[in-house]
Short mmCIF file of C-alpha atoms and ligand atoms in Angstrom, two decimals:
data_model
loop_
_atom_site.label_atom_id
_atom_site.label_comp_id
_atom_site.label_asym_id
_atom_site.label_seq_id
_atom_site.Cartn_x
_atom_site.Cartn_y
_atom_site.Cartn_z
CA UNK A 1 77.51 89.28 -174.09
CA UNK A 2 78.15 89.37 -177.75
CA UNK A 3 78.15 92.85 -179.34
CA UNK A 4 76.92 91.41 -182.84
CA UNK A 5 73.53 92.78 -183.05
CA UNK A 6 71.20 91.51 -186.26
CA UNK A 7 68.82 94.13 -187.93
CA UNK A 8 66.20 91.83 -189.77
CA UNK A 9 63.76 93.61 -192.19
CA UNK A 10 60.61 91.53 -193.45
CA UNK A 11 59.02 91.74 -196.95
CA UNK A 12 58.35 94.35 -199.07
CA UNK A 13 60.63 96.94 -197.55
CA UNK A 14 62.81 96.41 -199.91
CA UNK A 15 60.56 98.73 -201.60
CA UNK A 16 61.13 101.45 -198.84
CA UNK A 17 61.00 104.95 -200.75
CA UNK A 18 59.03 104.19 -202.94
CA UNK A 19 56.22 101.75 -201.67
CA UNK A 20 53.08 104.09 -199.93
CA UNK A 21 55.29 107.42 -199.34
CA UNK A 22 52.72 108.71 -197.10
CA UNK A 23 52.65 105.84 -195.06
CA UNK A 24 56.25 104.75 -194.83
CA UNK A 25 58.14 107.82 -195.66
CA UNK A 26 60.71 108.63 -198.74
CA UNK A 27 63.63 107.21 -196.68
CA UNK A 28 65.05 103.97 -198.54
CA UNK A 29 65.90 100.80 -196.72
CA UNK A 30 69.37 101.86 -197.94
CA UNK A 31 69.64 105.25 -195.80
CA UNK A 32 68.27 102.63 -192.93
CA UNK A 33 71.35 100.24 -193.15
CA UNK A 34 73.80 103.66 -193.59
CA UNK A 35 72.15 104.88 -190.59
CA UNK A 36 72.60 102.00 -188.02
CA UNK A 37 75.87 101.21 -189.72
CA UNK A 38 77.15 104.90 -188.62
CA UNK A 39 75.35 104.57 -184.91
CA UNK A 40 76.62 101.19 -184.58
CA UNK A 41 80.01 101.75 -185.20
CA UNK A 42 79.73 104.99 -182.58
CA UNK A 43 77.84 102.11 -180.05
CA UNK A 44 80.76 99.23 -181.10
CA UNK A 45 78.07 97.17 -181.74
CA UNK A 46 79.08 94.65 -184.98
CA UNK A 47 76.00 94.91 -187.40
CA UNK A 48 74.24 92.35 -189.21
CA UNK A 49 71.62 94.09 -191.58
CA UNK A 50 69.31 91.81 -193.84
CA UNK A 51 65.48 92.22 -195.16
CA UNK A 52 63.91 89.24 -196.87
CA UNK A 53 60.76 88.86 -198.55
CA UNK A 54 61.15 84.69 -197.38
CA UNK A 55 59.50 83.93 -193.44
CA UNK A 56 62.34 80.93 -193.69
CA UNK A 57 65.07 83.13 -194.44
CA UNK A 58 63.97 85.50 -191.36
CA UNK A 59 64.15 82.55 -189.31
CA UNK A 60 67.34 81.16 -190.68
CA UNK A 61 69.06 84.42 -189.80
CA UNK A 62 67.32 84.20 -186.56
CA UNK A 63 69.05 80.60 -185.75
CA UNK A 64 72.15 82.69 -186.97
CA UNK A 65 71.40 85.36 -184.54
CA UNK A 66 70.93 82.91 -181.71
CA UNK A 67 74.54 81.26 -181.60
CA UNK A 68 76.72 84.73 -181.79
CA UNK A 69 74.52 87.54 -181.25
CA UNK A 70 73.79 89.62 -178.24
CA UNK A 71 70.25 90.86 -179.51
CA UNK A 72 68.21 91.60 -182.62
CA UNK A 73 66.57 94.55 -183.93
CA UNK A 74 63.41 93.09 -186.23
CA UNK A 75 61.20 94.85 -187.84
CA UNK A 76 59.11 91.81 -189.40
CA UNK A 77 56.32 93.81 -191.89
CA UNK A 78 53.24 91.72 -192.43
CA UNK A 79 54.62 88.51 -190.90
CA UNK A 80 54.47 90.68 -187.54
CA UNK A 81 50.88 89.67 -187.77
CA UNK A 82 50.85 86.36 -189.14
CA UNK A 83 53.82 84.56 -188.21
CA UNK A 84 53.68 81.99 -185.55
CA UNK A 85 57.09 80.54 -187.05
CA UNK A 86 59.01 83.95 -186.64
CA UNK A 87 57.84 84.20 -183.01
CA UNK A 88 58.86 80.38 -182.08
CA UNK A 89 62.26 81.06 -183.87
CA UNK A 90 62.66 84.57 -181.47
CA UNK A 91 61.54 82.40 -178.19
CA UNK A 92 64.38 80.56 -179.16
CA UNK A 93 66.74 83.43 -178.36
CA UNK A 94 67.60 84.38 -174.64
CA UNK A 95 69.05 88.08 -175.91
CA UNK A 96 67.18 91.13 -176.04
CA UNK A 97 64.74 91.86 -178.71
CA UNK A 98 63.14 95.23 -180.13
CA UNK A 99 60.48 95.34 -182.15
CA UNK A 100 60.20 98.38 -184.87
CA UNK A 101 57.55 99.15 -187.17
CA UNK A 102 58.20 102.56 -189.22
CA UNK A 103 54.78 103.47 -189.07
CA UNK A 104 52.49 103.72 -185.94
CA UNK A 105 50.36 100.12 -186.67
CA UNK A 106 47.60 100.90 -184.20
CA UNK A 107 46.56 104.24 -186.22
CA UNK A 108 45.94 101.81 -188.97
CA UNK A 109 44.10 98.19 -190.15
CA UNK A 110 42.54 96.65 -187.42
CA UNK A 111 44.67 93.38 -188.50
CA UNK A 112 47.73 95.37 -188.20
CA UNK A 113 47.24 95.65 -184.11
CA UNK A 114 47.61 92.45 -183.50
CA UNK A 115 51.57 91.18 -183.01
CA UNK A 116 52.62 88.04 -182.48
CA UNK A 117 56.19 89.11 -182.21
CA UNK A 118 55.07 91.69 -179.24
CA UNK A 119 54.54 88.02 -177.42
CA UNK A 120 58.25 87.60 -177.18
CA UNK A 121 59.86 91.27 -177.59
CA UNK A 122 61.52 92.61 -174.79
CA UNK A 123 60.48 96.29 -176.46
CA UNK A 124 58.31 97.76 -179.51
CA UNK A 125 59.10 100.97 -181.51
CA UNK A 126 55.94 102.17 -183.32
CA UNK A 127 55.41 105.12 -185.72
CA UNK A 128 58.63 106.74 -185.16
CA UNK A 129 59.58 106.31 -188.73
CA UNK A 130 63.11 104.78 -189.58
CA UNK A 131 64.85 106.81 -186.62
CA UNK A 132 62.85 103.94 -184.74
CA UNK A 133 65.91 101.35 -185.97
CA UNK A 134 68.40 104.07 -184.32
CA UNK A 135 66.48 103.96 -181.04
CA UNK A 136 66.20 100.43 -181.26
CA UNK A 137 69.98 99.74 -181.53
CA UNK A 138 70.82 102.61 -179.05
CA UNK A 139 68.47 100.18 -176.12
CA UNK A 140 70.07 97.09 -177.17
CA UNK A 141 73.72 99.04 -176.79
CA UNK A 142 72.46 99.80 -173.71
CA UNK A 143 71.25 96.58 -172.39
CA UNK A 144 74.39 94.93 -173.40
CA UNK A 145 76.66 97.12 -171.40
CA UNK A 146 74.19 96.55 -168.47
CA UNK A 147 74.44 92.91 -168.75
CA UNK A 148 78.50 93.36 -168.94
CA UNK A 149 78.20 95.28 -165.36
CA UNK A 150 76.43 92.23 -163.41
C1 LIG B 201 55.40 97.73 -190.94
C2 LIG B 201 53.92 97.65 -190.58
C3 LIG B 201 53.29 96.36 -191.10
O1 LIG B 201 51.91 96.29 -190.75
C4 LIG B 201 53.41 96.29 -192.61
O2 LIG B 201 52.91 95.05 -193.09
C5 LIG B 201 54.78 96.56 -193.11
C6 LIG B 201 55.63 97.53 -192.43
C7 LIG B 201 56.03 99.07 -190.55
O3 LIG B 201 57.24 99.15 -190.53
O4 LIG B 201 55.31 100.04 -190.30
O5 LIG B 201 55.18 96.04 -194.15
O6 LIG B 201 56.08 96.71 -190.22
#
């Protein structure tokens, strides 16, 4: 299996850091690439880091994902909830998938607890702040090497 893993990042956190503090922390989506860069290099995993404010791009790099990756890392923001296209695009992909959300989403907005990306992830990272990318990429390291041992 391919050891190109894709961290995709949904609207508006390009505005990590400075967007709701007290929700989403002071960490910017810049310490979040720097961080999986450094754990992915110590994992040999190839990284692929993007955020778009654009559902097509998401799926775009999706399609991308699905001819040379060997899983994705997505935290999708508020298309988590509405995005029917995002989920079609990730049932689309036979490689692992985690699913991370910075803050804990079922403390919050009723509308925030439902996921339609949950429907296809393989796991979900909730409310663990941005180390929740790290854990993320440390299962799909994981699940790779197990897949290279069958
Ligand atoms: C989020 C949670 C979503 O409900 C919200 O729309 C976001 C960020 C999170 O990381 O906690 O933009 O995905």
């Amino acid at each position: 299996m391919s050891r190109i893993v894709f961290v995709l990042n949904g609207p508006n956190l390009n505005l990590l850091g400075k967007r709701q503090p007290h929700i989403y922390g002071h960490e910017t989506l810049a310490d979040v690439e720097r961080d999986c860069r450094a754990l992915a290099k110590e994992l040999k995993l190839e990284l692929r880091f993007h955020q778009s404010n654009r559902e097509y791009e998401i799926i775009d790099w999706i399609h991308e994902a699905r001819a040379a990756a060997g899983g994705i890392v997505i935290n999708p923001a508020a298309f988590t909830h509405t995005s029917v296209a995002i989920l079609d695009a990730l049932n689309a992909c036979e490689f692992p998938i985690i699913e991370v959300h910075i803050s804990n989403v079922h403390r919050r907005e009723p509308f925030r607890h439902h996921s339609y990306v949950s429907l296809r992830a393989d796991g979900v990272i909730a409310g663990l702040g941005i180390q929740g990318y790290e854990l993320a990429l440390r299962r799909l390291a994981w699940l790779i090497d197990e897949e290279k041992k069958t």
